[in-house]
Amino acid sequence: MTSSTSPETTDFPEFPTFPRGFAFGAATASYQVEGAHDVGGRGPSIWDTYSRQPGKVAGGATGDVACDHYHRYREDVALLRELGVDDYRFSIAWPRIQPTGEGPANAEGLDFYDRLVDELLAAGVRPAATLYHWDLPQALEDRGGWRVRETAERFGEYTALVAERLGDRIGRWITLNEPFCASFVGYAIGRHAPGAQEGRGALAAAHHLLVGHGLALRALRAAGRSEVGITLNPDRLLPASDSAADLAAVRRADTLHNAVWFDPLFAGRYPEHEAETWGELADGSYRADGDLELIGAPLDFVGVNYYRPITIAAAPRREPDVARRTAVDIGAVESWRDDVRHTTMGWPVVPEAFTDLLVELVERYPGLPPLYITENGSAEADTVAEDGQVHDADRVAYLRDHLAALADAVRAGVDVRGYYVWSLLDNFEWAFGYDKRFGIVRVDYDTLERLPKDSYRWYQDMIRDHRRTHAEGPGQQEAGDGQQEEETRTP
Ligand code: IFM
């Protein structure tokens, strides 16, 4: 049951300001919130398999039930409506649509998203759908997963099925979420599904994800969709010192975190420092003629997920051993910093790095389309206080300071069209299970009851303030219009 959201809260006086038409939203992802893992003909995903392996996920948690969003989506849409957001970013579970990753659509799977989309539209919230947020059908992993090109081809077909059914009502489409995690964390580090620790396999996965993006984009264009992007998680990388070794380590980390995605997508090239970064693995054997053109086809926006900067130091490289397919090792480690607060993820809180990241990104890639911040938020040690509420002051401060940093980037000329908080709900935080809480709404995992936190009310007030300033209603920026009023963009 949804608890009262006390709309009267007014004790958060300072709100960052944004241009008229700027979109506010909240985000979730299918495996993290839906549950209902064996309902409606859904097939198993790599996360069902991985989370069942002993020791992979904290507390042995799985997404079997998660927040039960599959059954409680009406309650969650009511929370979104009351929050006052323009957009809800959710992801579509490929194994609900194609239980084995190929063949005709499973009608029950499409029906679920159909109901969700209609509920959102009736509530005045625009749906923004991500097509791949890491829940690959297990049957495709069994045939090689993202290591093989076939998976990219299947992804294009799946996208066409979804676009055919939902394309008339979903305005904004995101092909992939954070392919960095789907490839390197899943296939090299092994901390995400499918849990592989490979070198060339991970590089091939990174490339095939981009090919899959290109094929999905093509399918969406064929279905007449005009608001299509990809979500990346570029990192602001800071050297631990001025030493030549640390600076070189940052260059390699930049290839891994940033250039490997942004260069082919927005600059028509593969990264310059590949050989230095990947060593013997940099043979590009998984590339084919025409891939760059496919990957680099024009987009309408790029989604940016930002949480924290990373401080990088050089580290001894292990011998690359292609034969044994050792994990990618770029000779760099992340180092801890003592000068700032860290969230419960251990991530440093440095809002100004958000501004710097965005400003540098648009300088570096002049061909970049407009940006949406498709995720930003913090995991905090929330508790329910004696008054029955969650007073998550650290999260409120995090959101306030990061939105202020975003407003600074807009004032500096970065074309940002919207911001989605991660996350609407506490949810399954991958290898951390349910130990990390990112939600602005608390989920009691015993009762599945939702409880809006102070951060929910702060965000609600901020959105109201924005609306008052610009005298506009929710969702007034037309999906696909791509324009903000120029005069409101100057400070
Ligand atoms: O929960 C994740 C999300 O799935 C992808 N981006 C980062 C979030 C926090 O770790």
GROMACS .gro file of N, CA and C in nm, residues 325-446:
model
  366
  325ARG      N    1   4.270  -1.661  -2.224
  325ARG     CA    2   4.164  -1.561  -2.226
  325ARG      C    3   4.150  -1.491  -2.091
  326THR      N    4   4.262  -1.443  -2.039
  326THR     CA    5   4.255  -1.372  -1.912
  326THR      C    6   4.174  -1.243  -1.928
  327ALA      N    7   4.124  -1.191  -1.817
  327ALA     CA    8   4.043  -1.071  -1.821
  327ALA      C    9   4.124  -0.952  -1.871
  328VAL      N   10   4.053  -0.853  -1.924
  328VAL     CA   11   4.117  -0.731  -1.971
  328VAL      C   12   4.188  -0.665  -1.853
  329ASP      N   13   4.315  -0.631  -1.871
  329ASP     CA   14   4.390  -0.564  -1.764
  329ASP      C   15   4.462  -0.445  -1.825
  330ILE      N   16   4.419  -0.324  -1.790
  330ILE     CA   17   4.475  -0.206  -1.854
  330ILE      C   18   4.585  -0.141  -1.770
  331GLY      N   19   4.626  -0.205  -1.662
  331GLY     CA   20   4.734  -0.148  -1.581
  331GLY      C   21   4.693  -0.021  -1.508
  332ALA      N   22   4.575  -0.022  -1.449
  332ALA     CA   23   4.526   0.096  -1.377
  332ALA      C   24   4.438   0.049  -1.263
  333VAL      N   25   4.442   0.120  -1.152
  333VAL     CA   26   4.350   0.090  -1.041
  333VAL      C   27   4.282   0.219  -0.995
  334GLU      N   28   4.167   0.199  -0.934
  334GLU     CA   29   4.094   0.312  -0.879
  334GLU      C   30   4.147   0.337  -0.739
  335SER      N   31   4.178   0.462  -0.706
  335SER     CA   32   4.226   0.485  -0.570
  335SER      C   33   4.125   0.565  -0.489
  336TRP      N   34   4.124   0.539  -0.362
  336TRP     CA   35   4.031   0.598  -0.266
  336TRP      C   36   4.069   0.743  -0.241
  337ARG      N   37   3.976   0.831  -0.212
  337ARG     CA   38   4.011   0.967  -0.170
  337ARG      C   39   3.947   0.997  -0.035
  338ASP      N   40   4.026   1.068   0.046
  338ASP     CA   41   3.983   1.093   0.185
  338ASP      C   42   3.913   1.227   0.202
  339ASP      N   43   3.913   1.310   0.097
  339ASP     CA   44   3.869   1.449   0.115
  339ASP      C   45   3.720   1.470   0.097
  340VAL      N   46   3.643   1.366   0.063
  340VAL     CA   47   3.500   1.385   0.038
  340VAL      C   48   3.419   1.274   0.104
  341ARG      N   49   3.288   1.297   0.112
  341ARG     CA   50   3.199   1.193   0.163
  341ARG      C   51   3.184   1.082   0.059
  342HIS      N   52   3.160   0.960   0.105
  342HIS     CA   53   3.132   0.850   0.012
  342HIS      C   54   2.992   0.796   0.042
  343THR      N   55   2.923   0.753  -0.061
  343THR     CA   56   2.792   0.691  -0.041
  343THR      C   57   2.813   0.547   0.006
  344THR      N   58   2.705   0.474   0.032
  344THR     CA   59   2.724   0.336   0.079
  344THR      C   60   2.777   0.245  -0.032
  345MET      N   61   2.781   0.293  -0.155
  345MET     CA   62   2.849   0.218  -0.262
  345MET      C   63   2.999   0.236  -0.252
  346GLY      N   64   3.044   0.328  -0.165
  346GLY     CA   65   3.186   0.361  -0.159
  346GLY      C   66   3.223   0.463  -0.265
  347TRP      N   67   3.124   0.530  -0.321
  347TRP     CA   68   3.150   0.625  -0.430
  347TRP      C   69   3.166   0.766  -0.374
  348PRO      N   70   3.272   0.836  -0.416
  348PRO     CA   71   3.295   0.972  -0.367
  348PRO      C   72   3.188   1.069  -0.420
  349VAL      N   73   3.147   1.161  -0.336
  349VAL     CA   74   3.044   1.259  -0.375
  349VAL      C   75   3.115   1.387  -0.418
  350VAL      N   76   3.118   1.413  -0.549
  350VAL     CA   77   3.190   1.529  -0.602
  350VAL      C   78   3.104   1.593  -0.712
  351PRO      N   79   3.006   1.673  -0.674
  351PRO     CA   80   2.912   1.725  -0.773
  351PRO      C   81   2.978   1.804  -0.886
  352GLU      N   82   3.083   1.882  -0.852
  352GLU     CA   83   3.143   1.965  -0.958
  352GLU      C   84   3.206   1.879  -1.069
  353ALA      N   85   3.239   1.755  -1.037
  353ALA     CA   86   3.293   1.666  -1.141
  353ALA      C   87   3.186   1.637  -1.247
  354PHE      N   88   3.060   1.646  -1.208
  354PHE     CA   89   2.947   1.626  -1.300
  354PHE      C   90   2.948   1.738  -1.405
  355THR      N   91   2.960   1.863  -1.357
  355THR     CA   92   2.967   1.977  -1.450
  355THR      C   93   3.086   1.959  -1.545
  356ASP      N   94   3.202   1.930  -1.487
  356ASP     CA   95   3.324   1.919  -1.568
  356ASP      C   96   3.311   1.809  -1.672
  357LEU      N   97   3.255   1.696  -1.630
  357LEU     CA   98   3.239   1.585  -1.724
  357LEU      C   99   3.158   1.627  -1.845
  358LEU      N  100   3.044   1.693  -1.820
  358LEU     CA  101   2.954   1.729  -1.930
  358LEU      C  102   3.016   1.834  -2.021
  359VAL      N  103   3.080   1.933  -1.959
  359VAL     CA  104   3.142   2.040  -2.038
  359VAL      C  105   3.252   1.981  -2.128
  360GLU      N  106   3.333   1.893  -2.069
  360GLU     CA  107   3.442   1.834  -2.148
  360GLU      C  108   3.390   1.741  -2.257
  361LEU      N  109   3.283   1.673  -2.226
  361LEU     CA  110   3.227   1.579  -2.324
  361LEU      C  111   3.183   1.650  -2.451
  362VAL      N  112   3.114   1.763  -2.435
  362VAL     CA  113   3.065   1.832  -2.555
  362VAL      C  114   3.180   1.902  -2.628
  363GLU      N  115   3.284   1.939  -2.553
  363GLU     CA  116   3.401   1.997  -2.622
  363GLU      C  117   3.473   1.890  -2.703
  364ARG      N  118   3.482   1.773  -2.645
  364ARG     CA  119   3.558   1.665  -2.709
  364ARG      C  120   3.484   1.606  -2.829
  365TYR      N  121   3.350   1.600  -2.819
  365TYR     CA  122   3.271   1.541  -2.928
  365TYR      C  123   3.174   1.646  -2.981
  366PRO      N  124   3.219   1.728  -3.074
  366PRO     CA  125   3.131   1.835  -3.124
  366PRO      C  126   3.005   1.780  -3.192
  367GLY      N  127   3.010   1.654  -3.235
  367GLY     CA  128   2.893   1.596  -3.302
  367GLY      C  129   2.791   1.538  -3.206
  368LEU      N  130   2.810   1.560  -3.077
  368LEU     CA  131   2.720   1.499  -2.979
  368LEU      C  132   2.578   1.557  -2.990
  369PRO      N  133   2.477   1.470  -2.991
  369PRO     CA  134   2.339   1.524  -2.989
  369PRO      C  135   2.306   1.578  -2.850
  370PRO      N  136   2.188   1.635  -2.829
  370PRO     CA  137   2.149   1.682  -2.696
  370PRO      C  138   2.156   1.569  -2.593
  371LEU      N  139   2.177   1.607  -2.468
  371LEU     CA  140   2.192   1.508  -2.361
  371LEU      C  141   2.066   1.498  -2.276
  372TYR      N  142   2.041   1.378  -2.228
  372TYR     CA  143   1.950   1.355  -2.116
  372TYR      C  144   2.033   1.289  -2.007
  373ILE      N  145   2.017   1.332  -1.884
  373ILE     CA  146   2.079   1.260  -1.773
  373ILE      C  147   1.980   1.150  -1.738
  374THR      N  148   2.011   1.029  -1.780
  374THR     CA  149   1.914   0.920  -1.767
  374THR      C  150   1.925   0.848  -1.633
  375GLU      N  151   2.032   0.877  -1.556
  375GLU     CA  152   2.042   0.826  -1.417
  375GLU      C  153   2.133   0.918  -1.338
  376ASN      N  154   2.095   0.940  -1.213
  376ASN     CA  155   2.180   1.006  -1.115
  376ASN      C  156   2.111   0.987  -0.980
  377GLY      N  157   2.189   0.953  -0.880
  377GLY     CA  158   2.130   0.932  -0.748
  377GLY      C  159   2.231   0.872  -0.654
  378SER      N  160   2.188   0.838  -0.533
  378SER     CA  161   2.286   0.785  -0.438
  378SER      C  162   2.225   0.676  -0.350
  379ALA      N  163   2.310   0.580  -0.317
  379ALA     CA  164   2.270   0.474  -0.223
  379ALA      C  165   2.310   0.520  -0.084
  380GLU      N  166   2.214   0.523   0.005
  380GLU     CA  167   2.242   0.571   0.141
  380GLU      C  168   2.189   0.470   0.243
  381ALA      N  169   2.239   0.486   0.366
  381ALA     CA  170   2.200   0.393   0.474
  381ALA      C  171   2.068   0.440   0.534
  382ASP      N  172   1.961   0.423   0.460
  382ASP     CA  173   1.830   0.472   0.505
  382ASP      C  174   1.774   0.387   0.618
  383THR      N  175   1.705   0.454   0.708
  383THR     CA  176   1.630   0.380   0.810
  383THR      C  177   1.493   0.446   0.826
  384VAL      N  178   1.399   0.370   0.875
  384VAL     CA  179   1.268   0.428   0.903
  384VAL      C  180   1.273   0.483   1.046
  385ALA      N  181   1.251   0.613   1.059
  385ALA     CA  182   1.260   0.679   1.190
  385ALA      C  183   1.137   0.647   1.276
  386GLU      N  184   1.145   0.693   1.400
  386GLU     CA  185   1.033   0.666   1.491
  386GLU      C  186   0.901   0.724   1.443
  387ASP      N  187   0.910   0.832   1.366
  387ASP     CA  188   0.786   0.892   1.313
  387ASP      C  189   0.736   0.817   1.190
  388GLY      N  190   0.802   0.705   1.158
  388GLY     CA  191   0.755   0.622   1.046
  388GLY      C  192   0.802   0.671   0.910
  389GLN      N  193   0.889   0.773   0.906
  389GLN     CA  194   0.934   0.830   0.778
  389GLN      C  195   1.083   0.801   0.757
  390VAL      N  196   1.129   0.821   0.633
  390VAL     CA  197   1.271   0.805   0.602
  390VAL      C  198   1.327   0.945   0.578
  391HIS      N  199   1.410   0.993   0.671
  391HIS     CA  200   1.467   1.127   0.658
  391HIS      C  201   1.606   1.115   0.595
  392ASP      N  202   1.608   1.099   0.466
  392ASP     CA  203   1.734   1.070   0.394
  392ASP      C  204   1.803   1.200   0.353
  393ALA      N  205   1.850   1.271   0.455
  393ALA     CA  206   1.910   1.402   0.430
  393ALA      C  207   2.031   1.392   0.337
  394ASP      N  208   2.110   1.284   0.347
  394ASP     CA  209   2.228   1.272   0.259
  394ASP      C  210   2.186   1.262   0.112
  395ARG      N  211   2.077   1.189   0.089
  395ARG     CA  212   2.032   1.177  -0.051
  395ARG      C  213   1.977   1.310  -0.101
  396VAL      N  214   1.903   1.380  -0.016
  396VAL     CA  215   1.851   1.513  -0.056
  396VAL      C  216   1.969   1.603  -0.093
  397ALA      N  217   2.073   1.602  -0.009
  397ALA     CA  218   2.190   1.688  -0.037
  397ALA      C  219   2.257   1.645  -0.167
  398TYR      N  220   2.267   1.514  -0.188
  398TYR     CA  221   2.329   1.463  -0.312
  398TYR      C  222   2.251   1.511  -0.434
  399LEU      N  223   2.119   1.495  -0.429
  399LEU     CA  224   2.037   1.534  -0.545
  399LEU      C  225   2.043   1.684  -0.566
  400ARG      N  226   2.031   1.760  -0.457
  400ARG     CA  227   2.034   1.906  -0.470
  400ARG      C  228   2.167   1.951  -0.532
  401ASP      N  229   2.277   1.897  -0.482
  401ASP     CA  230   2.408   1.943  -0.529
  401ASP      C  231   2.436   1.896  -0.672
  402HIS      N  232   2.387   1.777  -0.707
  402HIS     CA  233   2.410   1.731  -0.845
  402HIS      C  234   2.319   1.802  -0.943
  403LEU      N  235   2.199   1.834  -0.902
  403LEU     CA  236   2.113   1.913  -0.992
  403LEU      C  237   2.169   2.054  -1.008
  404ALA      N  238   2.227   2.108  -0.901
  404ALA     CA  239   2.290   2.241  -0.913
  404ALA      C  240   2.409   2.233  -1.008
  405ALA      N  241   2.486   2.124  -0.999
  405ALA     CA  242   2.601   2.107  -1.089
  405ALA      C  243   2.553   2.091  -1.234
  406LEU      N  244   2.440   2.025  -1.250
  406LEU     CA  245   2.384   2.010  -1.385
  406LEU      C  246   2.338   2.146  -1.439
  407ALA      N  247   2.274   2.223  -1.353
  407ALA     CA  248   2.230   2.358  -1.395
  407ALA      C  249   2.352   2.441  -1.435
  408ASP      N  250   2.464   2.424  -1.366
  408ASP     CA  251   2.587   2.495  -1.404
  408ASP      C  252   2.630   2.454  -1.545
  409ALA      N  253   2.621   2.326  -1.573
  409ALA     CA  254   2.662   2.278  -1.707
  409ALA      C  255   2.570   2.338  -1.813
  410VAL      N  256   2.440   2.346  -1.784
  410VAL     CA  257   2.346   2.406  -1.880
  410VAL      C  258   2.383   2.552  -1.902
  411ARG      N  259   2.414   2.623  -1.792
  411ARG     CA  260   2.453   2.764  -1.806
  411ARG      C  261   2.582   2.780  -1.884
  412ALA      N  262   2.669   2.677  -1.874
  412ALA     CA  263   2.796   2.683  -1.949
  412ALA      C  264   2.775   2.647  -2.097
  413GLY      N  265   2.651   2.616  -2.135
  413GLY     CA  266   2.622   2.595  -2.277
  413GLY      C  267   2.598   2.450  -2.316
  414VAL      N  268   2.600   2.357  -2.220
  414VAL     CA  269   2.576   2.216  -2.255
  414VAL      C  270   2.426   2.198  -2.279
  415ASP      N  271   2.393   2.135  -2.389
  415ASP     CA  272   2.253   2.118  -2.427
  415ASP      C  273   2.196   1.993  -2.358
  416VAL      N  274   2.142   2.013  -2.239
  416VAL     CA  275   2.083   1.903  -2.161
  416VAL      C  276   1.933   1.924  -2.161
  417ARG      N  277   1.860   1.820  -2.195
  417ARG     CA  278   1.714   1.835  -2.210
  417ARG      C  279   1.633   1.775  -2.094
  418GLY      N  280   1.700   1.694  -2.009
  418GLY     CA  281   1.622   1.634  -1.901
  418GLY      C  282   1.709   1.563  -1.801
  419TYR      N  283   1.647   1.523  -1.691
  419TYR     CA  284   1.716   1.460  -1.578
  419TYR      C  285   1.624   1.355  -1.518
  420TYR      N  286   1.673   1.231  -1.506
  420TYR     CA  287   1.594   1.123  -1.444
  420TYR      C  288   1.668   1.075  -1.319
  421VAL      N  289   1.599   1.079  -1.207
  421VAL     CA  290   1.663   1.033  -1.084
  421VAL      C  291   1.668   0.880  -1.083
  422TRP      N  292   1.781   0.826  -1.036
  422TRP     CA  293   1.792   0.683  -1.010
  422TRP      C  294   1.788   0.666  -0.860
  423SER      N  295   1.685   0.609  -0.807
  423SER     CA  296   1.582   0.537  -0.878
  423SER      C  297   1.447   0.571  -0.814
  424LEU      N  298   1.339   0.545  -0.885
  424LEU     CA  299   1.209   0.565  -0.822
  424LEU      C  300   1.200   0.480  -0.694
  425LEU      N  301   1.244   0.356  -0.705
  425LEU     CA  302   1.226   0.259  -0.594
  425LEU      C  303   1.359   0.204  -0.547
  426ASP      N  304   1.371   0.170  -0.420
  426ASP     CA  305   1.478   0.080  -0.378
  426ASP      C  306   1.463  -0.046  -0.462
  427ASN      N  307   1.573  -0.108  -0.501
  427ASN     CA  308   1.558  -0.226  -0.586
  427ASN      C  309   1.680  -0.316  -0.581
  428PHE      N  310   1.680  -0.417  -0.667
  428PHE     CA  311   1.788  -0.516  -0.673
  428PHE      C  312   1.912  -0.451  -0.735
  429GLU      N  313   2.011  -0.425  -0.652
  429GLU     CA  314   2.131  -0.355  -0.700
  429GLU      C  315   2.237  -0.457  -0.741
  430TRP      N  316   2.203  -0.538  -0.839
  430TRP     CA  317   2.297  -0.631  -0.903
  430TRP      C  318   2.375  -0.714  -0.801
  431ALA      N  319   2.506  -0.715  -0.808
  431ALA     CA  320   2.584  -0.802  -0.718
  431ALA      C  321   2.566  -0.766  -0.571
  432PHE      N  322   2.514  -0.646  -0.544
  432PHE     CA  323   2.491  -0.605  -0.405
  432PHE      C  324   2.353  -0.649  -0.354
  433GLY      N  325   2.278  -0.714  -0.439
  433GLY     CA  326   2.145  -0.760  -0.397
  433GLY      C  327   2.060  -0.644  -0.349
  434TYR      N  328   1.995  -0.664  -0.233
  434TYR     CA  329   1.907  -0.560  -0.181
  434TYR      C  330   1.975  -0.477  -0.071
  435ASP      N  331   2.108  -0.491  -0.061
  435ASP     CA  332   2.179  -0.420   0.047
  435ASP      C  333   2.192  -0.270   0.022
  436LYS      N  334   2.189  -0.229  -0.103
  436LYS     CA  335   2.209  -0.086  -0.135
  436LYS      C  336   2.076  -0.027  -0.178
  437ARG      N  337   2.043   0.084  -0.115
  437ARG     CA  338   1.913   0.146  -0.143
  437ARG      C  339   1.934   0.278  -0.217
  438PHE      N  340   1.890   0.282  -0.343
  438PHE     CA  341   1.900   0.402  -0.427
  438PHE      C  342   1.767   0.475  -0.440
  439GLY      N  343   1.658   0.418  -0.387
  439GLY     CA  344   1.525   0.472  -0.417
  439GLY      C  345   1.495   0.604  -0.349
  440ILE      N  346   1.407   0.682  -0.412
  440ILE     CA  347   1.347   0.796  -0.341
  440ILE      C  348   1.216   0.748  -0.276
  441VAL      N  349   1.182   0.623  -0.305
  441VAL     CA  350   1.072   0.556  -0.237
  441VAL      C  351   1.129   0.428  -0.176
  442ARG      N  352   1.108   0.412  -0.045
  442ARG     CA  353   1.157   0.291   0.021
  442ARG      C  354   1.067   0.173  -0.012
  443VAL      N  355   1.128   0.057  -0.031
  443VAL     CA  356   1.051  -0.066  -0.047
  443VAL      C  357   1.084  -0.155   0.071
  444ASP      N  358   0.980  -0.197   0.142
  444ASP     CA  359   0.996  -0.294   0.249
  444ASP      C  360   0.994  -0.431   0.180
  445TYR      N  361   1.106  -0.501   0.184
  445TYR     CA  362   1.113  -0.624   0.105
  445TYR      C  363   1.035  -0.740   0.167
  446ASP      N  364   0.987  -0.723   0.292
  446ASP     CA  365   0.901  -0.827   0.349
  446ASP      C  366   0.757  -0.808   0.305
   0.00000   0.00000   0.00000
